[in-house]
Amino acid sequence: MSALLMGLAGSPHCIAMCGAACTALAGRCGGARPQQALVGFHLGRLLGYAAAGAVAAGSVSLLAQFSQLTPALRPLWTLVHVAALGLGVWLLVKGRQPQWVEHLGRGTRLAPVAAGAGTAGGWQPMLGPLKAGMAGTVWVAWPCGLLQSALVVAALGQHAASGASIMAAFALGSSLGLWLGPALWWRLGAPGSRWLASGGWAVRLAGLGLASASAWALGHGLWTRIAAWCAS
């Protein structure tokens, strides 16, 4: 229940941090059917989170050893947030996505299956959701503080199955934001939508949220180091 409530409460965070990437992934893998790819992504994400919870609960000592690598990963964490800050400022100023993001999010249409095609052709509509599902299984590697907090809760489980159920509950709760984000974006960006014709206000709003979150994270990390240095 704690993990489920943590995921529900963190849905706004999930929209801000992963909503754009999830939307681009579903569009890239799904083509003309991004909703099906989004379903595959969430199923894969659920499996990946459950597997990580099982590992966390079944090997607490391994998790403790992994936590010792945190200082080595801190420069990478800083670079990720600096890049996110730059992207947010770009979106806020320009009101549009960079060209490489536009190319990433532009889905490729799957060729229609001809009548009487072989068995291999019948699998073609499933390739998009399958690719999205494979990406979802490794989503647990995303550098997210909320996700790491959920893994700590999963480590309190008595056995691997308990840890897996805890992380599955967290995945279900946090999936609300990753459902609403892409759905809202596709609705606003639909052809003929009056919101699409009103300008790049939605892109600028997303850039403001992304830049604010990254600036706060960088400032908080810097202030923590200054406070620790002053205390010593």
Coordinates of N, CA and C in Angstrom, one line a residue:
M1 N 0.8 -1.2 0.0 CA 0.0 0.0 0.0 C 0.9 1.3 0.0
S2 N 2.0 1.2 0.8 CA 2.9 2.4 0.8 C 3.4 2.6 -0.6
A3 N 3.9 1.6 -1.3 CA 4.4 1.8 -2.6 C 3.4 2.2 -3.6
L4 N 2.1 1.7 -3.5 CA 1.1 2.2 -4.4 C 0.8 3.7 -4.2
L5 N 0.7 4.1 -2.9 CA 0.4 5.5 -2.6 C 1.6 6.4 -3.1
M6 N 2.8 5.9 -2.9 CA 4.0 6.6 -3.4 C 3.9 6.8 -4.9
G7 N 3.5 5.8 -5.6 CA 3.4 5.9 -7.1 C 2.3 6.9 -7.5
L8 N 1.2 6.9 -6.8 CA 0.1 7.8 -7.1 C 0.5 9.2 -6.8
A9 N 1.1 9.4 -5.6 CA 1.5 10.8 -5.3 C 2.6 11.3 -6.2
G10 N 3.4 10.4 -6.7 CA 4.5 10.9 -7.6 C 4.1 11.0 -9.1
S11 N 2.8 10.8 -9.4 CA 2.4 10.9 -10.8 C 2.7 12.2 -11.5
P12 N 2.5 13.4 -10.8 CA 3.0 14.7 -11.4 C 4.5 14.7 -11.7
H13 N 5.2 14.1 -10.8 CA 6.7 14.0 -11.1 C 7.0 13.1 -12.3
C14 N 6.2 12.0 -12.4 CA 6.4 11.1 -13.6 C 6.1 11.8 -14.9
I15 N 5.0 12.6 -14.9 CA 4.6 13.3 -16.1 C 5.7 14.3 -16.5
A16 N 6.3 15.0 -15.5 CA 7.3 16.0 -15.9 C 8.6 15.3 -16.3
M17 N 9.0 14.2 -15.7 CA 10.3 13.6 -15.9 C 10.3 12.6 -17.1
C18 N 9.2 11.8 -17.2 CA 9.2 10.7 -18.2 C 8.1 10.9 -19.2
G19 N 7.2 11.9 -19.1 CA 6.1 12.0 -20.0 C 6.5 12.2 -21.4
A20 N 7.4 13.1 -21.7 CA 7.9 13.4 -23.0 C 8.6 12.1 -23.6
A21 N 9.5 11.5 -22.9 CA 10.2 10.4 -23.4 C 9.3 9.2 -23.7
C22 N 8.3 9.0 -22.8 CA 7.3 7.9 -23.0 C 6.5 8.2 -24.2
T23 N 6.1 9.4 -24.4 CA 5.3 9.8 -25.6 C 6.1 9.5 -26.9
A24 N 7.3 10.0 -26.9 CA 8.2 9.8 -28.1 C 8.4 8.3 -28.4
L25 N 8.6 7.5 -27.3 CA 8.8 6.1 -27.5 C 7.6 5.4 -28.1
A26 N 6.4 5.7 -27.5 CA 5.2 5.1 -28.0 C 5.0 5.5 -29.5
G27 N 5.2 6.7 -29.8 CA 5.1 7.2 -31.2 C 6.0 6.5 -32.2
R28 N 7.3 6.4 -31.7 CA 8.3 5.8 -32.5 C 8.0 4.3 -32.8
C29 N 7.6 3.6 -31.7 CA 7.4 2.1 -31.8 C 6.1 1.8 -32.4
G30 N 5.0 2.6 -32.1 CA 3.7 2.3 -32.5 C 3.3 2.7 -33.9
G31 N 3.9 3.8 -34.4 CA 3.6 4.3 -35.7 C 2.1 4.9 -35.7
A32 N 1.3 4.2 -36.5 CA -0.1 4.7 -36.6 C -0.9 4.2 -35.4
R33 N -0.4 3.3 -34.5 CA -1.1 2.8 -33.4 C -0.2 3.0 -32.1
P34 N 0.0 4.3 -31.7 CA 0.8 4.5 -30.5 C 0.2 4.0 -29.2
Q35 N -1.2 3.9 -29.2 CA -1.8 3.5 -28.0 C -1.4 2.0 -27.7
Q36 N -1.4 1.2 -28.7 CA -1.0 -0.2 -28.5 C 0.5 -0.3 -28.0
A37 N 1.3 0.5 -28.6 CA 2.7 0.5 -28.1 C 2.8 1.0 -26.6
L38 N 1.9 1.9 -26.3 CA 1.9 2.4 -24.9 C 1.5 1.3 -23.9
V39 N 0.6 0.4 -24.3 CA 0.2 -0.7 -23.5 C 1.3 -1.7 -23.3
G40 N 2.0 -2.0 -24.4 CA 3.2 -2.8 -24.4 C 4.3 -2.3 -23.5
F41 N 4.5 -0.9 -23.6 CA 5.5 -0.3 -22.7 C 5.2 -0.5 -21.2
H42 N 3.9 -0.3 -20.9 CA 3.5 -0.4 -19.4 C 3.6 -1.8 -18.9
L43 N 3.3 -2.8 -19.8 CA 3.4 -4.2 -19.4 C 4.9 -4.5 -19.1
G44 N 5.8 -4.1 -20.1 CA 7.2 -4.3 -19.9 C 7.8 -3.6 -18.7
R45 N 7.3 -2.4 -18.4 CA 7.7 -1.6 -17.3 C 7.3 -2.3 -16.0
L46 N 6.1 -2.8 -16.0 CA 5.6 -3.6 -14.8 C 6.5 -4.8 -14.5
L47 N 6.9 -5.5 -15.5 CA 7.7 -6.7 -15.4 C 9.1 -6.3 -14.9
G48 N 9.7 -5.2 -15.5 CA 11.0 -4.7 -15.1 C 11.0 -4.3 -13.7
Y49 N 10.0 -3.5 -13.2 CA 10.0 -3.0 -11.9 C 9.8 -4.2 -10.9
A50 N 9.0 -5.2 -11.2 CA 8.8 -6.3 -10.3 C 10.1 -7.1 -10.2
A51 N 10.8 -7.3 -11.3 CA 12.1 -8.0 -11.2 C 13.1 -7.3 -10.4
A52 N 13.2 -5.9 -10.5 CA 14.1 -5.2 -9.7 C 13.7 -5.2 -8.2
G53 N 12.4 -5.3 -7.9 CA 11.9 -5.4 -6.5 C 12.3 -6.8 -5.9
A54 N 12.2 -7.8 -6.8 CA 12.6 -9.1 -6.3 C 14.1 -9.2 -6.0
V55 N 14.9 -8.5 -6.8 CA 16.4 -8.5 -6.6 C 16.7 -7.7 -5.3
A56 N 16.0 -6.6 -5.2 CA 16.2 -5.7 -4.0 C 15.9 -6.4 -2.7
A57 N 14.7 -7.1 -2.7 CA 14.3 -7.8 -1.5 C 15.2 -9.1 -1.2
G58 N 15.6 -9.7 -2.3 CA 16.3 -11.0 -2.1 C 17.8 -10.8 -1.9
S59 N 18.3 -9.6 -2.1 CA 19.8 -9.4 -1.9 C 20.0 -8.0 -1.4
V60 N 19.7 -7.8 -0.1 CA 19.8 -6.5 0.5 C 21.3 -6.1 0.5
S61 N 22.2 -7.1 0.7 CA 23.6 -6.8 0.8 C 24.1 -6.3 -0.6
L62 N 23.5 -6.9 -1.6 CA 23.9 -6.4 -3.0 C 23.5 -5.0 -3.2
L63 N 22.3 -4.6 -2.7 CA 21.8 -3.3 -2.8 C 22.7 -2.3 -2.0
A64 N 23.1 -2.8 -0.8 CA 24.0 -1.9 0.0 C 25.3 -1.7 -0.8
Q65 N 25.9 -2.7 -1.4 CA 27.1 -2.5 -2.2 C 26.9 -1.6 -3.4
F66 N 25.7 -1.7 -4.0 CA 25.4 -0.8 -5.1 C 25.3 0.7 -4.6
S67 N 24.8 0.9 -3.4 CA 24.7 2.2 -2.9 C 26.0 2.9 -2.7
Q68 N 27.1 2.1 -2.6 CA 28.4 2.7 -2.4 C 28.9 3.3 -3.8
L69 N 28.3 2.9 -4.9 CA 28.7 3.5 -6.2 C 28.0 4.8 -6.4
T70 N 27.2 5.3 -5.5 CA 26.4 6.5 -5.7 C 27.4 7.7 -6.0
P71 N 28.5 7.9 -5.2 CA 29.3 9.0 -5.4 C 30.0 9.0 -6.8
A72 N 30.2 7.8 -7.3 CA 30.8 7.7 -8.7 C 29.8 8.1 -9.8
L73 N 28.5 7.9 -9.5 CA 27.5 8.2 -10.4 C 27.0 9.6 -10.4
R74 N 27.4 10.4 -9.3 CA 27.0 11.7 -9.1 C 27.3 12.7 -10.3
P75 N 28.5 12.6 -10.9 CA 28.8 13.4 -12.1 C 27.8 13.2 -13.2
L76 N 27.5 11.9 -13.4 CA 26.6 11.5 -14.5 C 25.2 12.1 -14.2
W77 N 24.8 12.0 -12.9 CA 23.5 12.6 -12.5 C 23.5 14.1 -12.7
T78 N 24.6 14.8 -12.5 CA 24.7 16.2 -12.7 C 24.6 16.6 -14.2
L79 N 25.3 15.8 -15.0 CA 25.2 16.1 -16.4 C 23.8 15.9 -17.0
V80 N 23.1 14.8 -16.5 CA 21.7 14.6 -17.0 C 20.9 15.8 -16.7
H81 N 21.0 16.3 -15.4 CA 20.1 17.5 -15.1 C 20.6 18.8 -15.8
V82 N 21.8 18.9 -16.1 CA 22.3 20.1 -16.8 C 21.7 20.0 -18.2
A83 N 21.7 18.8 -18.8 CA 21.1 18.6 -20.2 C 19.6 18.9 -20.1
A84 N 19.0 18.4 -19.1 CA 17.5 18.6 -19.0 C 17.2 20.1 -18.8
L85 N 18.1 20.8 -18.0 CA 17.9 22.3 -17.9 C 18.0 23.0 -19.2
G86 N 19.0 22.6 -20.0 CA 19.2 23.3 -21.3 C 18.1 23.0 -22.2
L87 N 17.5 21.7 -22.2 CA 16.4 21.4 -23.0 C 15.2 22.2 -22.6
G88 N 15.0 22.3 -21.3 CA 13.8 23.1 -20.8 C 13.9 24.5 -21.2
V89 N 15.1 25.1 -21.1 CA 15.2 26.5 -21.5 C 15.0 26.7 -23.0
W90 N 15.4 25.7 -23.8 CA 15.2 25.8 -25.2 C 13.7 25.8 -25.5
L91 N 13.0 24.8 -24.9 CA 11.5 24.7 -25.1 C 10.8 26.0 -24.7
L92 N 11.2 26.6 -23.6 CA 10.6 27.8 -23.0 C 10.8 29.0 -24.0
V93 N 12.0 29.1 -24.5 CA 12.3 30.3 -25.4 C 11.8 30.1 -26.8
K94 N 12.0 28.9 -27.4 CA 11.6 28.7 -28.8 C 10.2 28.3 -29.0
G95 N 9.6 27.6 -28.0 CA 8.2 27.2 -28.1 C 8.0 26.0 -29.1
R96 N 9.1 25.3 -29.3 CA 9.1 24.1 -30.2 C 10.2 23.2 -29.7
Q97 N 10.1 21.9 -30.1 CA 11.1 21.0 -29.8 C 12.3 21.1 -30.7
P98 N 13.5 20.7 -30.3 CA 14.6 20.6 -31.2 C 14.4 19.6 -32.3
Q99 N 15.1 19.8 -33.4 CA 14.9 18.9 -34.6 C 15.1 17.5 -34.3
W100 N 16.1 17.2 -33.4 CA 16.4 15.7 -33.2 C 15.3 15.1 -32.3
V101 N 14.6 15.9 -31.5 CA 13.5 15.4 -30.7 C 12.3 15.1 -31.6
E102 N 12.1 16.1 -32.6 CA 11.0 15.9 -33.5 C 11.2 14.6 -34.3
H103 N 12.4 14.4 -34.7 CA 12.7 13.2 -35.5 C 12.5 11.9 -34.7
L104 N 12.9 12.0 -33.4 CA 12.7 10.8 -32.5 C 11.3 10.5 -32.3
G105 N 10.4 11.5 -32.1 CA 9.0 11.3 -31.8 C 8.2 11.0 -33.0
R106 N 8.7 11.1 -34.2 CA 7.9 10.9 -35.4 C 7.8 9.4 -35.7
G107 N 6.7 8.8 -35.4 CA 6.5 7.4 -35.6 C 6.6 7.0 -37.1
T108 N 7.0 5.8 -37.3 CA 7.0 5.2 -38.7 C 5.8 4.3 -38.8
R109 N 5.1 4.4 -39.9 CA 3.9 3.6 -40.1 C 4.3 2.2 -40.5
L110 N 3.6 1.2 -39.9 CA 3.8 -0.1 -40.2 C 3.1 -0.5 -41.6
A111 N 3.8 -1.2 -42.4 CA 3.1 -1.6 -43.7 C 2.0 -2.5 -43.4
P112 N 0.8 -2.3 -44.1 CA -0.3 -3.2 -43.9 C 0.0 -4.6 -44.4
V113 N -0.7 -5.6 -43.7 CA -0.5 -7.0 -44.0 C -1.4 -7.3 -45.2
A114 N -0.8 -7.8 -46.2 CA -1.6 -8.2 -47.4 C -2.4 -9.4 -47.1
A115 N -3.6 -9.6 -47.8 CA -4.4 -10.8 -47.7 C -3.6 -12.0 -48.2
G116 N -3.7 -13.0 -47.4 CA -3.0 -14.2 -47.8 C -1.5 -14.2 -47.5
A117 N -1.0 -13.2 -46.7 CA 0.4 -13.2 -46.4 C 0.7 -14.3 -45.4
G118 N 2.0 -14.6 -45.4 CA 2.5 -15.7 -44.6 C 2.4 -15.5 -43.1
T119 N 2.7 -16.4 -42.3 CA 2.6 -16.3 -40.8 C 3.5 -15.2 -40.3
A120 N 4.7 -15.0 -40.9 CA 5.6 -14.0 -40.4 C 5.0 -12.6 -40.6
G121 N 4.2 -12.4 -41.7 CA 3.5 -11.1 -41.9 C 2.5 -10.8 -40.8
G122 N 1.9 -11.9 -40.3 CA 0.9 -11.7 -39.2 C 1.4 -11.1 -37.9
W123 N 2.7 -11.3 -37.7 CA 3.4 -10.8 -36.5 C 3.7 -9.3 -36.6
Q124 N 3.6 -8.7 -37.8 CA 4.1 -7.4 -38.0 C 3.4 -6.4 -37.1
P125 N 2.1 -6.4 -37.0 CA 1.4 -5.4 -36.1 C 1.9 -5.5 -34.6
M126 N 2.4 -6.7 -34.3 CA 2.8 -6.8 -32.9 C 4.2 -6.4 -32.6
L127 N 5.0 -6.0 -33.6 CA 6.4 -5.6 -33.4 C 6.5 -4.3 -32.7
G128 N 5.6 -3.4 -32.9 CA 5.6 -2.1 -32.2 C 5.4 -2.2 -30.7
P129 N 4.3 -2.9 -30.3 CA 4.2 -3.1 -28.8 C 5.3 -3.9 -28.2
L130 N 5.8 -4.9 -29.0 CA 6.9 -5.7 -28.5 C 8.2 -4.9 -28.2
K131 N 8.5 -4.0 -29.2 CA 9.7 -3.1 -29.0 C 9.5 -2.2 -27.8
A132 N 8.2 -1.6 -27.7 CA 8.0 -0.7 -26.6 C 8.0 -1.5 -25.3
G133 N 7.6 -2.8 -25.3 CA 7.6 -3.6 -24.0 C 9.1 -3.9 -23.6
M134 N 9.9 -4.1 -24.6 CA 11.3 -4.3 -24.3 C 12.0 -3.1 -23.7
A135 N 11.6 -1.9 -24.2 CA 12.1 -0.7 -23.6 C 11.6 -0.5 -22.2
G136 N 10.3 -0.9 -22.0 CA 9.7 -0.7 -20.7 C 10.4 -1.6 -19.6
T137 N 10.9 -2.7 -20.0 CA 11.6 -3.6 -19.0 C 12.9 -3.0 -18.5
V138 N 13.5 -2.1 -19.2 CA 14.8 -1.5 -18.8 C 14.5 -0.1 -18.3
W139 N 13.3 0.3 -18.1 CA 12.9 1.6 -17.6 C 13.3 1.8 -16.2
V140 N 13.6 0.7 -15.5 CA 14.0 0.7 -14.1 C 15.4 1.3 -14.0
A141 N 16.1 1.4 -15.1 CA 17.5 2.0 -15.0 C 17.4 3.5 -15.1
W142 N 16.3 4.1 -15.3 CA 16.1 5.6 -15.4 C 16.6 6.2 -14.1
P143 N 17.4 7.3 -14.2 CA 18.0 7.9 -12.9 C 16.9 8.7 -12.2
C144 N 16.1 8.1 -11.4 CA 14.9 8.7 -10.8 C 15.0 8.5 -9.3
G145 N 15.0 9.6 -8.5 CA 15.0 9.5 -7.1 C 13.8 8.8 -6.5
L146 N 12.6 9.1 -7.1 CA 11.4 8.4 -6.6 C 11.5 6.9 -6.8
L147 N 12.0 6.5 -7.9 CA 12.1 5.1 -8.2 C 13.1 4.4 -7.2
Q148 N 14.2 5.1 -6.9 CA 15.2 4.6 -5.9 C 14.5 4.5 -4.5
S149 N 13.7 5.4 -4.2 CA 13.0 5.4 -2.9 C 12.1 4.1 -2.8
A150 N 11.4 3.9 -3.9 CA 10.5 2.7 -4.0 C 11.3 1.4 -3.9
L151 N 12.5 1.4 -4.4 CA 13.4 0.2 -4.3 C 13.8 0.0 -2.9
V152 N 14.0 1.1 -2.1 CA 14.4 0.9 -0.7 C 13.2 0.3 0.0
V153 N 12.0 0.7 -0.3 CA 10.8 0.1 0.3 C 10.7 -1.4 0.0
A154 N 11.0 -1.7 -1.3 CA 11.0 -3.1 -1.7 C 12.0 -3.9 -1.0
A155 N 13.2 -3.3 -0.7 CA 14.2 -4.0 0.0 C 13.8 -4.5 1.4
L156 N 12.7 -3.9 2.0 CA 12.2 -4.2 3.3 C 11.4 -5.5 3.2
G157 N 11.1 -6.0 2.0 CA 10.3 -7.2 1.9 C 11.0 -8.4 2.5
Q158 N 10.2 -9.4 2.9 CA 10.8 -10.5 3.6 C 11.4 -11.5 2.6
H159 N 10.9 -11.5 1.4 CA 11.4 -12.4 0.4 C 11.3 -11.8 -1.0
A160 N 11.8 -12.5 -2.0 CA 11.8 -11.9 -3.4 C 10.4 -11.6 -3.9
A161 N 9.5 -12.5 -3.6 CA 8.1 -12.3 -4.1 C 7.5 -11.1 -3.5
S162 N 7.8 -10.8 -2.2 CA 7.2 -9.6 -1.6 C 7.8 -8.4 -2.2
G163 N 9.1 -8.4 -2.5 CA 9.7 -7.2 -3.1 C 9.2 -7.0 -4.5
A164 N 8.9 -8.1 -5.2 CA 8.3 -7.9 -6.6 C 6.9 -7.3 -6.5
S165 N 6.1 -7.8 -5.6 CA 4.8 -7.2 -5.5 C 4.8 -5.8 -5.0
I166 N 5.7 -5.4 -4.2 CA 5.8 -4.0 -3.8 C 6.2 -3.1 -5.0
M167 N 7.1 -3.5 -5.8 CA 7.5 -2.7 -7.0 C 6.4 -2.7 -8.0
A168 N 5.7 -3.9 -8.1 CA 4.6 -3.9 -9.1 C 3.5 -2.9 -8.7
A169 N 3.2 -2.8 -7.4 CA 2.2 -1.8 -6.9 C 2.7 -0.4 -7.2
F170 N 4.0 -0.1 -7.0 CA 4.5 1.2 -7.3 C 4.4 1.5 -8.8
A171 N 4.7 0.5 -9.7 CA 4.6 0.7 -11.1 C 3.1 1.0 -11.5
L172 N 2.2 0.3 -10.9 CA 0.8 0.6 -11.2 C 0.4 2.0 -10.8
G173 N 0.8 2.4 -9.6 CA 0.4 3.7 -9.1 C 1.1 4.8 -9.9
S174 N 2.3 4.7 -10.3 CA 3.0 5.7 -11.0 C 2.7 5.7 -12.5
S175 N 2.0 4.6 -13.0 CA 1.7 4.6 -14.4 C 0.6 5.6 -14.8
L176 N -0.2 6.1 -13.7 CA -1.2 7.0 -14.0 C -0.7 8.2 -14.8
G177 N 0.5 8.8 -14.3 CA 1.1 9.9 -14.9 C 1.5 9.6 -16.3
L178 N 2.1 8.4 -16.5 CA 2.6 8.0 -17.8 C 1.5 7.6 -18.8
W179 N 0.3 7.5 -18.3 CA -0.9 7.3 -19.2 C -1.4 8.7 -19.6
L180 N -1.6 9.6 -18.6 CA -2.2 10.8 -18.9 C -1.3 11.7 -19.7
G181 N 0.0 11.7 -19.5 CA 0.9 12.6 -20.3 C 0.8 12.3 -21.8
P182 N 1.1 11.1 -22.3 CA 0.9 10.9 -23.7 C -0.5 11.1 -24.2
A183 N -1.5 10.7 -23.5 CA -2.9 10.9 -23.9 C -3.2 12.4 -24.1
L184 N -2.7 13.2 -23.2 CA -3.0 14.6 -23.3 C -2.2 15.2 -24.5
W185 N -1.0 14.8 -24.7 CA -0.2 15.3 -25.8 C -0.8 14.9 -27.1
W186 N -1.2 13.7 -27.3 CA -1.8 13.3 -28.5 C -3.1 14.0 -28.8
R187 N -3.9 14.3 -27.7 CA -5.1 15.0 -27.9 C -4.9 16.5 -28.3
L188 N -3.9 17.1 -27.7 CA -3.6 18.5 -28.0 C -3.0 18.6 -29.4
G189 N -2.2 17.6 -29.8 CA -1.5 17.6 -31.1 C -2.2 17.0 -32.2
A190 N -3.5 16.6 -32.0 CA -4.3 16.0 -33.1 C -4.5 17.0 -34.2
P191 N -4.5 16.5 -35.5 CA -4.8 17.4 -36.6 C -6.2 18.1 -36.4
G192 N -6.2 19.4 -36.7 CA -7.4 20.2 -36.5 C -7.7 20.6 -35.1
S193 N -6.8 20.3 -34.2 CA -7.1 20.7 -32.8 C -6.9 22.2 -32.6
R194 N -7.8 22.8 -32.0 CA -7.7 24.3 -31.8 C -6.5 24.6 -30.9
W195 N -6.1 23.7 -30.0 CA -4.9 23.9 -29.1 C -3.7 23.9 -30.0
L196 N -3.6 23.0 -31.0 CA -2.4 23.0 -31.8 C -2.2 24.3 -32.6
A197 N -3.3 24.9 -33.0 CA -3.3 26.1 -33.8 C -3.0 27.4 -32.9
S198 N -3.1 27.2 -31.6 CA -3.0 28.4 -30.7 C -1.5 28.7 -30.4
G199 N -0.6 28.0 -30.9 CA 0.8 28.3 -30.7 C 1.5 27.3 -29.8
G200 N 2.7 27.6 -29.4 CA 3.5 26.6 -28.6 C 3.4 26.8 -27.1
W201 N 2.2 27.2 -26.6 CA 2.1 27.4 -25.2 C 2.3 26.1 -24.4
A202 N 1.9 25.0 -24.9 CA 2.0 23.7 -24.2 C 3.5 23.4 -24.1
V203 N 4.2 23.6 -25.2 CA 5.7 23.3 -25.3 C 6.4 24.2 -24.3
R204 N 6.1 25.4 -24.3 CA 6.7 26.4 -23.3 C 6.4 26.0 -21.9
L205 N 5.2 25.6 -21.6 CA 4.8 25.2 -20.3 C 5.6 24.0 -19.8
A206 N 5.8 23.0 -20.8 CA 6.6 21.8 -20.5 C 8.0 22.2 -20.2
G207 N 8.5 23.1 -21.0 CA 9.9 23.6 -20.8 C 10.1 24.3 -19.5
L208 N 9.1 25.1 -19.1 CA 9.2 25.7 -17.8 C 9.2 24.7 -16.7
G209 N 8.4 23.7 -16.7 CA 8.4 22.7 -15.7 C 9.7 21.9 -15.7
L210 N 10.2 21.5 -16.9 CA 11.4 20.8 -16.9 C 12.6 21.6 -16.4
A211 N 12.7 22.8 -16.8 CA 13.8 23.7 -16.4 C 13.8 23.9 -14.9
S212 N 12.5 24.2 -14.4 CA 12.4 24.4 -12.9 C 12.8 23.2 -12.1
A213 N 12.3 22.0 -12.5 CA 12.7 20.8 -11.8 C 14.2 20.5 -11.8
S214 N 14.8 20.7 -12.9 CA 16.3 20.4 -13.0 C 17.0 21.5 -12.2
A215 N 16.6 22.8 -12.3 CA 17.3 23.8 -11.6 C 17.2 23.6 -10.1
W216 N 16.0 23.1 -9.6 CA 15.8 22.9 -8.2 C 16.7 21.7 -7.8
A217 N 16.8 20.6 -8.6 CA 17.6 19.5 -8.3 C 19.1 19.8 -8.2
L218 N 19.6 20.6 -9.1 CA 21.0 21.0 -9.1 C 21.2 22.0 -7.9
G219 N 20.3 22.9 -7.7 CA 20.5 23.8 -6.5 C 20.5 23.1 -5.2
H220 N 19.6 22.1 -5.1 CA 19.5 21.4 -3.8 C 20.7 20.5 -3.6
G221 N 21.2 19.9 -4.7 CA 22.4 19.1 -4.5 C 23.6 20.0 -4.1
L222 N 23.7 21.2 -4.7 CA 24.8 22.1 -4.3 C 24.7 22.6 -2.9
W223 N 23.4 22.9 -2.5 CA 23.2 23.4 -1.1 C 23.5 22.3 -0.1
T224 N 23.2 21.1 -0.4 CA 23.5 20.0 0.5 C 25.0 19.8 0.7
R225 N 25.8 20.0 -0.4 CA 27.2 19.9 -0.2 C 27.8 21.1 0.6
I226 N 27.2 22.3 0.4 CA 27.7 23.5 1.1 C 27.3 23.3 2.6
A227 N 26.1 22.8 2.9 CA 25.7 22.6 4.3 C 26.6 21.6 5.0
A228 N 26.9 20.5 4.3 CA 27.8 19.5 4.9 C 29.2 20.0 5.1
W229 N 29.7 20.9 4.2 CA 31.0 21.4 4.4 C 31.0 22.4 5.6
C230 N 29.9 23.2 5.7 CA 29.9 24.1 6.8 C 29.7 23.4 8.2
A231 N 29.0 22.3 8.2 CA 28.8 21.5 9.4 C 30.1 20.9 9.9
S232 N 31.0 20.5 8.9 CA 32.3 19.9 9.2 C 33.3 21.0 9.7

